PDB file of C-alpha atoms in Angstrom:
ATOM      1  CA  MET A   1     216.394  49.734 155.082  1.00 71.00           C
ATOM      2  CA  THR A   2     218.364  51.531 152.402  1.00 78.00           C
ATOM      3  CA  ASP A   3     221.316  49.889 150.700  1.00 85.00           C
ATOM      4  CA  PRO A   4     223.961  52.475 149.702  1.00 82.00           C
ATOM      5  CA  THR A   5     225.413  50.005 147.191  1.00 87.00           C
ATOM      6  CA  LYS A   6     222.190  49.889 145.148  1.00 92.00           C
ATOM      7  CA  PRO A   7     221.263  52.576 142.594  1.00 92.00           C
ATOM      8  CA  ALA A   8     217.947  54.286 143.341  1.00 95.00           C
ATOM      9  CA  VAL A   9     217.902  56.442 140.198  1.00 96.00           C
ATOM     10  CA  ARG A  10     220.100  56.243 137.119  1.00 95.00           C
ATOM     11  CA  LEU A  11     219.870  58.561 134.111  1.00 96.00           C
ATOM     12  CA  THR A  12     221.780  57.677 130.951  1.00 95.00           C
ATOM     13  CA  GLU A  13     222.252  60.161 128.087  1.00 95.00           C
ATOM     14  CA  LEU A  14     218.947  61.899 128.798  1.00 95.00           C
ATOM     15  CA  ARG A  15     217.972  64.415 126.133  1.00 95.00           C
ATOM     16  CA  LYS A  16     215.029  66.792 125.889  1.00 96.00           C
ATOM     17  CA  SER A  17     214.269  69.601 123.460  1.00 96.00           C
ATOM     18  CA  PHE A  18     211.445  72.111 123.215  1.00 96.00           C
ATOM     19  CA  GLY A  19     211.223  72.906 119.550  1.00 95.00           C
ATOM     20  CA  ALA A  20     214.722  73.766 118.332  1.00 96.00           C
ATOM     21  CA  PHE A  21     215.997  74.472 121.849  1.00 96.00           C
ATOM     22  CA  GLU A  22     217.849  71.551 123.427  1.00 97.00           C
ATOM     23  CA  VAL A  23     217.258  71.802 127.190  1.00 97.00           C
ATOM     24  CA  LEU A  24     218.976  68.574 128.266  1.00 98.00           C
ATOM     25  CA  LYS A  25     222.105  67.563 126.360  1.00 97.00           C
ATOM     26  CA  GLY A  26     222.832  63.978 127.318  1.00 96.00           C
ATOM     27  CA  ILE A  27     222.490  63.980 131.106  1.00 97.00           C
ATOM     28  CA  SER A  28     223.934  60.934 132.903  1.00 97.00           C
ATOM     29  CA  LEU A  29     223.500  60.782 136.675  1.00 97.00           C
ATOM     30  CA  GLU A  30     223.348  58.146 139.390  1.00 96.00           C
ATOM     31  CA  ALA A  31     221.900  58.373 142.906  1.00 97.00           C
ATOM     32  CA  MET A  32     222.326  55.455 145.292  1.00 96.00           C
ATOM     33  CA  GLU A  33     219.771  54.472 147.936  1.00 96.00           C
ATOM     34  CA  GLY A  34     219.912  56.987 150.783  1.00 97.00           C
ATOM     35  CA  ASP A  35     221.710  59.655 148.731  1.00 97.00           C
ATOM     36  CA  VAL A  36     220.717  63.300 148.942  1.00 98.00           C
ATOM     37  CA  VAL A  37     221.664  64.877 145.613  1.00 98.00           C
ATOM     38  CA  SER A  38     221.444  68.661 145.421  1.00 98.00           C
ATOM     39  CA  ILE A  39     221.071  69.907 141.848  1.00 98.00           C
ATOM     40  CA  LEU A  40     222.373  73.439 141.389  1.00 97.00           C
ATOM     41  CA  GLY A  41     222.570  75.789 138.439  1.00 96.00           C
ATOM     42  CA  ALA A  42     221.407  79.105 137.084  1.00 94.00           C
ATOM     43  CA  SER A  43     217.876  79.633 135.824  1.00 92.00           C
ATOM     44  CA  GLY A  44     217.429  77.925 132.463  1.00 92.00           C
ATOM     45  CA  SER A  45     220.183  75.360 133.004  1.00 95.00           C
ATOM     46  CA  GLY A  46     217.728  72.426 132.763  1.00 96.00           C
ATOM     47  CA  LYS A  47     217.399  71.497 136.443  1.00 97.00           C
ATOM     48  CA  SER A  48     213.611  71.372 136.691  1.00 96.00           C
ATOM     49  CA  THR A  49     213.234  69.766 133.267  1.00 97.00           C
ATOM     50  CA  MET A  50     215.596  66.976 134.321  1.00 97.00           C
ATOM     51  CA  LEU A  51     213.592  66.381 137.493  1.00 96.00           C
ATOM     52  CA  ARG A  52     210.287  66.396 135.606  1.00 95.00           C
ATOM     53  CA  CYS A  53     211.637  63.878 133.099  1.00 94.00           C
ATOM     54  CA  ILE A  54     212.411  61.401 135.885  1.00 93.00           C
ATOM     55  CA  ASN A  55     208.721  60.884 136.633  1.00 89.00           C
ATOM     56  CA  MET A  56     207.633  61.603 133.060  1.00 88.00           C
ATOM     57  CA  LEU A  57     205.878  64.897 133.679  1.00 92.00           C
ATOM     58  CA  GLU A  58     208.042  65.819 130.697  1.00 93.00           C
ATOM     59  CA  MET A  59     208.661  63.064 128.161  1.00 91.00           C
ATOM     60  CA  PRO A  60     212.369  62.714 127.303  1.00 92.00           C
ATOM     61  CA  ASP A  61     213.316  62.610 123.626  1.00 92.00           C
ATOM     62  CA  SER A  62     215.914  59.885 124.198  1.00 92.00           C
ATOM     63  CA  GLY A  63     218.041  58.231 126.843  1.00 93.00           C
ATOM     64  CA  GLN A  64     217.186  55.868 129.659  1.00 91.00           C
ATOM     65  CA  ILE A  65     215.730  56.303 133.131  1.00 92.00           C
ATOM     66  CA  GLU A  66     216.016  53.599 135.764  1.00 93.00           C
ATOM     67  CA  VAL A  67     214.240  53.746 139.112  1.00 92.00           C
ATOM     68  CA  GLY A  68     215.432  50.918 141.328  1.00 89.00           C
ATOM     69  CA  VAL A  69     215.674  47.833 139.149  1.00 85.00           C
ATOM     70  CA  GLU A  70     213.131  49.019 136.576  1.00 84.00           C
ATOM     71  CA  ALA A  71     214.181  50.712 133.351  1.00 86.00           C
ATOM     72  CA  ILE A  72     211.587  53.002 131.794  1.00 83.00           C
ATOM     73  CA  ARG A  73     210.755  52.044 128.236  1.00 72.00           C
ATOM     74  CA  LEU A  74     210.187  54.893 125.806  1.00 72.00           C
ATOM     75  CA  THR A  75     207.921  53.975 122.897  1.00 61.00           C
ATOM     76  CA  LYS A  76     208.492  54.919 119.280  1.00 55.00           C
ATOM     77  CA  ALA A  77     205.516  57.250 119.544  1.00 55.00           C
ATOM     78  CA  GLY A  78     207.341  59.249 122.193  1.00 55.00           C
ATOM     79  CA  GLY A  79     205.510  57.861 125.218  1.00 61.00           C
ATOM     80  CA  THR A  80     205.835  55.022 127.680  1.00 69.00           C
ATOM     81  CA  ASP A  81     203.853  51.984 128.744  1.00 75.00           C
ATOM     82  CA  LYS A  82     200.860  53.208 130.783  1.00 78.00           C
ATOM     83  CA  ARG A  83     201.069  50.497 133.412  1.00 80.00           C
ATOM     84  CA  GLN A  84     204.768  51.057 133.848  1.00 81.00           C
ATOM     85  CA  LEU A  85     204.179  54.799 134.069  1.00 81.00           C
ATOM     86  CA  GLN A  86     201.659  54.240 136.869  1.00 81.00           C
ATOM     87  CA  ARG A  87     204.165  52.069 138.763  1.00 82.00           C
ATOM     88  CA  LEU A  88     206.854  54.667 138.244  1.00 82.00           C
ATOM     89  CA  ARG A  89     204.795  57.558 139.561  1.00 82.00           C
ATOM     90  CA  ALA A  90     203.700  55.497 142.563  1.00 83.00           C
ATOM     91  CA  SER A  91     207.346  54.954 143.475  1.00 89.00           C
ATOM     92  CA  ILE A  92     208.375  58.608 143.170  1.00 94.00           C
ATOM     93  CA  GLY A  93     207.222  61.411 145.449  1.00 95.00           C
ATOM     94  CA  MET A  94     207.270  64.859 143.834  1.00 95.00           C
ATOM     95  CA  VAL A  95     207.250  68.148 145.738  1.00 97.00           C
ATOM     96  CA  PHE A  96     206.706  71.220 143.572  1.00 95.00           C
ATOM     97  CA  GLN A  97     207.693  74.846 143.941  1.00 94.00           C
ATOM     98  CA  ASN A  98     204.076  75.992 144.235  1.00 93.00           C
ATOM     99  CA  PHE A  99     202.773  73.155 146.454  1.00 93.00           C
ATOM    100  CA  ASN A 100     200.166  71.826 143.943  1.00 94.00           C
ATOM    101  CA  LEU A 101     197.720  70.847 146.694  1.00 97.00           C
ATOM    102  CA  TRP A 102     194.105  70.294 145.649  1.00 96.00           C
ATOM    103  CA  SER A 103     192.382  73.462 146.790  1.00 96.00           C
ATOM    104  CA  HIS A 104     188.907  71.873 147.100  1.00 97.00           C
ATOM    105  CA  MET A 105     190.118  69.189 149.534  1.00 98.00           C
ATOM    106  CA  THR A 106     191.151  69.460 153.156  1.00 98.00           C
ATOM    107  CA  ILE A 107     194.772  68.725 154.006  1.00 98.00           C
ATOM    108  CA  LEU A 108     193.847  65.243 155.248  1.00 98.00           C
ATOM    109  CA  GLU A 109     191.870  64.551 152.064  1.00 98.00           C
ATOM    110  CA  ASN A 110     194.890  65.655 150.004  1.00 98.00           C
ATOM    111  CA  LEU A 111     197.018  63.043 151.745  1.00 98.00           C
ATOM    112  CA  ILE A 112     194.643  60.084 151.460  1.00 98.00           C
ATOM    113  CA  GLU A 113     193.387  60.636 147.886  1.00 96.00           C
ATOM    114  CA  ALA A 114     196.130  58.747 146.013  1.00 93.00           C
ATOM    115  CA  PRO A 115     196.702  55.971 148.582  1.00 95.00           C
ATOM    116  CA  ILE A 116     192.974  55.112 148.571  1.00 96.00           C
ATOM    117  CA  HIS A 117     192.021  55.615 144.921  1.00 93.00           C
ATOM    118  CA  VAL A 118     195.286  54.841 143.102  1.00 89.00           C
ATOM    119  CA  GLN A 119     197.036  52.391 145.409  1.00 91.00           C
ATOM    120  CA  LYS A 120     193.720  50.844 146.600  1.00 94.00           C
ATOM    121  CA  ARG A 121     194.756  50.746 150.245  1.00 96.00           C
ATOM    122  CA  PRO A 122     192.164  50.559 153.082  1.00 97.00           C
ATOM    123  CA  ARG A 123     190.782  53.959 154.023  1.00 97.00           C
ATOM    124  CA  ALA A 124     191.281  53.501 157.761  1.00 98.00           C
ATOM    125  CA  ASP A 125     194.945  52.651 157.250  1.00 98.00           C
ATOM    126  CA  CYS A 126     195.429  55.645 154.964  1.00 98.00           C
ATOM    127  CA  VAL A 127     193.802  58.051 157.417  1.00 98.00           C
ATOM    128  CA  ALA A 128     195.881  56.768 160.334  1.00 98.00           C
ATOM    129  CA  GLU A 129     199.088  57.074 158.343  1.00 98.00           C
ATOM    130  CA  ALA A 130     198.155  60.522 157.023  1.00 98.00           C
ATOM    131  CA  GLU A 131     197.543  61.788 160.550  1.00 98.00           C
ATOM    132  CA  ALA A 132     200.926  60.418 161.642  1.00 98.00           C
ATOM    133  CA  LEU A 133     202.625  62.135 158.691  1.00 98.00           C
ATOM    134  CA  LEU A 134     200.961  65.466 159.488  1.00 98.00           C
ATOM    135  CA  GLU A 135     202.217  65.094 163.041  1.00 98.00           C
ATOM    136  CA  LYS A 136     205.676  64.334 161.665  1.00 97.00           C
ATOM    137  CA  VAL A 137     205.806  67.546 159.626  1.00 98.00           C
ATOM    138  CA  GLY A 138     204.306  69.603 162.453  1.00 97.00           C
ATOM    139  CA  ILE A 139     200.847  70.493 161.123  1.00 98.00           C
ATOM    140  CA  ALA A 140     198.575  67.862 162.698  1.00 98.00           C
ATOM    141  CA  GLU A 141     196.207  70.600 163.855  1.00 98.00           C
ATOM    142  CA  LYS A 142     195.608  71.630 160.219  1.00 98.00           C
ATOM    143  CA  ARG A 143     194.228  68.253 159.107  1.00 97.00           C
ATOM    144  CA  ASN A 144     190.694  69.574 158.464  1.00 98.00           C
ATOM    145  CA  HIS A 145     191.747  72.937 157.018  1.00 98.00           C
ATOM    146  CA  TYR A 146     191.817  73.804 153.330  1.00 98.00           C
ATOM    147  CA  PRO A 147     195.113  74.800 151.682  1.00 98.00           C
ATOM    148  CA  ALA A 148     194.090  78.455 151.342  1.00 97.00           C
ATOM    149  CA  HIS A 149     193.925  78.691 155.136  1.00 97.00           C
ATOM    150  CA  LEU A 150     197.560  77.621 155.583  1.00 97.00           C
ATOM    151  CA  SER A 151     200.747  79.642 155.243  1.00 97.00           C
ATOM    152  CA  GLY A 152     203.076  78.840 152.367  1.00 97.00           C
ATOM    153  CA  GLY A 153     205.399  76.940 154.679  1.00 97.00           C
ATOM    154  CA  GLN A 154     202.519  74.889 156.066  1.00 98.00           C
ATOM    155  CA  GLN A 155     201.264  74.136 152.558  1.00 98.00           C
ATOM    156  CA  GLN A 156     204.699  72.929 151.499  1.00 98.00           C
ATOM    157  CA  ARG A 157     204.990  70.717 154.576  1.00 98.00           C
ATOM    158  CA  ALA A 158     201.560  69.293 153.701  1.00 98.00           C
ATOM    159  CA  ALA A 159     202.811  68.658 150.156  1.00 98.00           C
ATOM    160  CA  ILE A 160     205.820  66.768 151.541  1.00 98.00           C
ATOM    161  CA  ALA A 161     203.516  64.681 153.753  1.00 98.00           C
ATOM    162  CA  ARG A 162     201.278  63.961 150.740  1.00 97.00           C
ATOM    163  CA  ALA A 163     204.286  62.711 148.761  1.00 97.00           C
ATOM    164  CA  LEU A 164     205.384  60.518 151.685  1.00 97.00           C
ATOM    165  CA  ALA A 165     201.898  59.000 151.951  1.00 97.00           C
ATOM    166  CA  GLN A 166     202.531  57.141 148.685  1.00 94.00           C
ATOM    167  CA  HIS A 167     205.491  55.210 150.199  1.00 94.00           C
ATOM    168  CA  PRO A 168     207.892  56.499 147.526  1.00 94.00           C
ATOM    169  CA  LYS A 169     211.291  54.980 146.842  1.00 93.00           C
ATOM    170  CA  VAL A 170     212.635  58.364 145.775  1.00 96.00           C
ATOM    171  CA  MET A 171     211.652  61.940 146.655  1.00 97.00           C
ATOM    172  CA  LEU A 172     212.038  64.710 144.075  1.00 98.00           C
ATOM    173  CA  PHE A 173     212.007  68.332 145.240  1.00 98.00           C
ATOM    174  CA  ASP A 174     211.727  71.075 142.598  1.00 97.00           C
ATOM    175  CA  GLU A 175     212.870  74.292 144.307  1.00 96.00           C
ATOM    176  CA  PRO A 176     210.644  73.593 147.332  1.00 97.00           C
ATOM    177  CA  THR A 177     211.437  76.844 149.142  1.00 97.00           C
ATOM    178  CA  SER A 178     211.665  79.360 146.287  1.00 94.00           C
ATOM    179  CA  ALA A 179     208.009  80.445 146.522  1.00 93.00           C
ATOM    180  CA  LEU A 180     208.172  80.986 150.299  1.00 95.00           C
ATOM    181  CA  ASP A 181     208.698  84.139 152.292  1.00 94.00           C
ATOM    182  CA  PRO A 182     212.174  84.081 153.885  1.00 92.00           C
ATOM    183  CA  GLU A 183     210.850  83.504 157.407  1.00 93.00           C
ATOM    184  CA  LEU A 184     209.060  80.316 156.265  1.00 95.00           C
ATOM    185  CA  VAL A 185     211.993  78.681 154.476  1.00 96.00           C
ATOM    186  CA  GLY A 186     213.533  77.254 157.636  1.00 96.00           C
ATOM    187  CA  GLU A 187     210.493  75.226 158.658  1.00 96.00           C
ATOM    188  CA  VAL A 188     210.480  73.395 155.317  1.00 97.00           C
ATOM    189  CA  LEU A 189     214.234  72.816 155.318  1.00 97.00           C
ATOM    190  CA  ARG A 190     214.008  71.324 158.825  1.00 97.00           C
ATOM    191  CA  VAL A 191     211.547  68.712 157.545  1.00 97.00           C
ATOM    192  CA  MET A 192     213.800  67.944 154.579  1.00 97.00           C
ATOM    193  CA  ARG A 193     216.841  67.598 156.837  1.00 97.00           C
ATOM    194  CA  ALA A 194     214.908  65.147 159.016  1.00 97.00           C
ATOM    195  CA  LEU A 195     214.010  63.074 155.946  1.00 97.00           C
ATOM    196  CA  ALA A 196     217.662  62.996 154.918  1.00 97.00           C
ATOM    197  CA  GLU A 197     218.616  61.786 158.403  1.00 96.00           C
ATOM    198  CA  GLU A 198     216.099  58.946 158.015  1.00 96.00           C
ATOM    199  CA  GLY A 199     217.976  57.747 154.921  1.00 95.00           C
ATOM    200  CA  ARG A 200     215.453  58.947 152.332  1.00 96.00           C
ATOM    201  CA  THR A 201     216.715  59.061 148.758  1.00 97.00           C
ATOM    202  CA  MET A 202     216.222  62.661 147.640  1.00 98.00           C
ATOM    203  CA  LEU A 203     216.999  64.649 144.496  1.00 98.00           C
ATOM    204  CA  VAL A 204     216.660  68.338 145.301  1.00 98.00           C
ATOM    205  CA  VAL A 205     216.725  71.260 142.889  1.00 97.00           C
ATOM    206  CA  THR A 206     217.544  74.137 145.200  1.00 96.00           C
ATOM    207  CA  HIS A 207     219.134  77.554 145.647  1.00 93.00           C
ATOM    208  CA  GLU A 208     219.601  76.935 149.377  1.00 95.00           C
ATOM    209  CA  MET A 209     223.378  76.628 149.506  1.00 94.00           C
ATOM    210  CA  SER A 210     223.538  75.880 153.229  1.00 94.00           C
ATOM    211  CA  PHE A 211     221.254  72.869 152.709  1.00 96.00           C
ATOM    212  CA  ALA A 212     223.322  71.707 149.744  1.00 96.00           C
ATOM    213  CA  ARG A 213     226.547  72.025 151.730  1.00 95.00           C
ATOM    214  CA  ASP A 214     225.373  70.518 155.015  1.00 96.00           C
ATOM    215  CA  VAL A 215     222.862  67.817 153.990  1.00 97.00           C
ATOM    216  CA  SER A 216     223.841  66.574 150.534  1.00 97.00           C
ATOM    217  CA  SER A 217     225.906  63.500 149.818  1.00 96.00           C
ATOM    218  CA  LYS A 218     226.484  64.791 146.273  1.00 96.00           C
ATOM    219  CA  ILE A 219     226.330  68.139 144.466  1.00 96.00           C
ATOM    220  CA  VAL A 220     225.498  68.231 140.759  1.00 97.00           C
ATOM    221  CA  PHE A 221     225.993  71.511 138.890  1.00 97.00           C
ATOM    222  CA  LEU A 222     224.116  71.959 135.619  1.00 97.00           C
ATOM    223  CA  HIS A 223     225.172  74.533 133.043  1.00 96.00           C
ATOM    224  CA  LYS A 224     223.410  75.043 129.706  1.00 95.00           C
ATOM    225  CA  GLY A 225     221.737  71.635 129.775  1.00 97.00           C
ATOM    226  CA  ALA A 226     224.747  69.551 130.754  1.00 97.00           C
ATOM    227  CA  ILE A 227     226.387  68.453 133.989  1.00 97.00           C
ATOM    228  CA  GLU A 228     229.350  70.804 134.239  1.00 95.00           C
ATOM    229  CA  VAL A 229     230.756  69.195 137.383  1.00 94.00           C
ATOM    230  CA  GLU A 230     229.681  67.009 140.296  1.00 95.00           C
ATOM    231  CA  GLY A 231     231.231  65.915 143.553  1.00 94.00           C
ATOM    232  CA  SER A 232     230.976  65.833 147.317  1.00 94.00           C
ATOM    233  CA  PRO A 233     229.923  69.026 149.130  1.00 94.00           C
ATOM    234  CA  GLN A 234     233.346  69.145 150.774  1.00 93.00           C
ATOM    235  CA  ASP A 235     235.127  69.164 147.420  1.00 91.00           C
ATOM    236  CA  MET A 236     232.652  71.390 145.614  1.00 92.00           C
ATOM    237  CA  PHE A 237     232.521  74.134 148.241  1.00 90.00           C
ATOM    238  CA  ALA A 238     236.239  74.078 149.116  1.00 85.00           C
ATOM    239  CA  ALA A 239     237.271  76.003 145.994  1.00 70.00           C
ATOM    240  CA  GLY A 240     236.564  72.881 143.963  1.00 66.00           C
ATOM    241  CA  GLY A 241     234.185  72.239 141.112  1.00 70.00           C
ATOM    242  CA  SER A 242     234.860  74.364 138.043  1.00 83.00           C
ATOM    243  CA  ASP A 243     235.388  78.009 137.161  1.00 88.00           C
ATOM    244  CA  CYS A 244     231.748  78.194 136.124  1.00 90.00           C
ATOM    245  CA  PHE A 245     230.603  76.730 139.450  1.00 92.00           C
ATOM    246  CA  ARG A 246     232.747  79.184 141.424  1.00 89.00           C
ATOM    247  CA  GLN A 247     231.299  82.049 139.409  1.00 89.00           C
ATOM    248  CA  PHE A 248     227.827  80.708 140.175  1.00 91.00           C
ATOM    249  CA  LEU A 249     228.592  80.749 143.911  1.00 89.00           C
ATOM    250  CA  SER A 250     230.079  84.228 143.831  1.00 85.00           C
ATOM    251  CA  GLY A 251     227.287  85.706 141.732  1.00 76.00           C
ATOM    252  CA  GLY A 252     224.781  86.139 144.558  1.00 49.00           C
ATOM    253  CA  ASN A 253     224.325  82.418 145.064  1.00 50.00           C
ATOM    254  CA  GLY A 254     226.901  81.975 147.799  1.00 42.00           C
ATOM    255  CA  LEU A 255     226.542  80.267 151.134  1.00 44.00           C
ATOM    256  CA  ASN A 256     223.881  81.567 153.477  1.00 38.00           C
TER     257      ASN A 256
END
């Protein structure tokens, strides 16, 4: 059961630069258990970098990341404790723009790899749960197929099932529909909506404004590496937010 009074993810003054270019300029953000936070912004605003810093695919320069009750410790050498990093990544499910499935494994093998070899769970249990997850996302019949034999929408649904197989506390989605043909977007969004209805904590970088409006509990708008404005979908889409956010919506990024 989720507890909406407990923080699931908290970022405090998160900063990240690539060379002289500061991508994240002191990001502070909180998501409670069961929240669906849609992260919006133009290309280059820092959305994906912020998401990748949460599970340390990108190492922040400074600031603090808390997942549940655990604060991530950054070392002086610019890294983090390896055992803590392993715990962190086991508690966070990540869904990428380009699926990132292992091409040499069947869909079922993709789902059971981490639970068996990283989490050391019994194979029979992992297989049973993986089959149930594939049924849940509507591709049970593809269990023995390789990723190349699936459509983009099917691959992304398999990637969501693979993330769920790790029993994550938080799900991160980095533009999960942007690489899909338009007719395949809906099947992925339906799965994401169902997860939101289950009470999953989700941080979603997206350009799908109808999803952000209808499913989110919070909208966060990034502009030039900082949170320009945040609020409820009702407030943000009812002529709220900021001038910059309204320009973003009117500049070809409006509601579907």
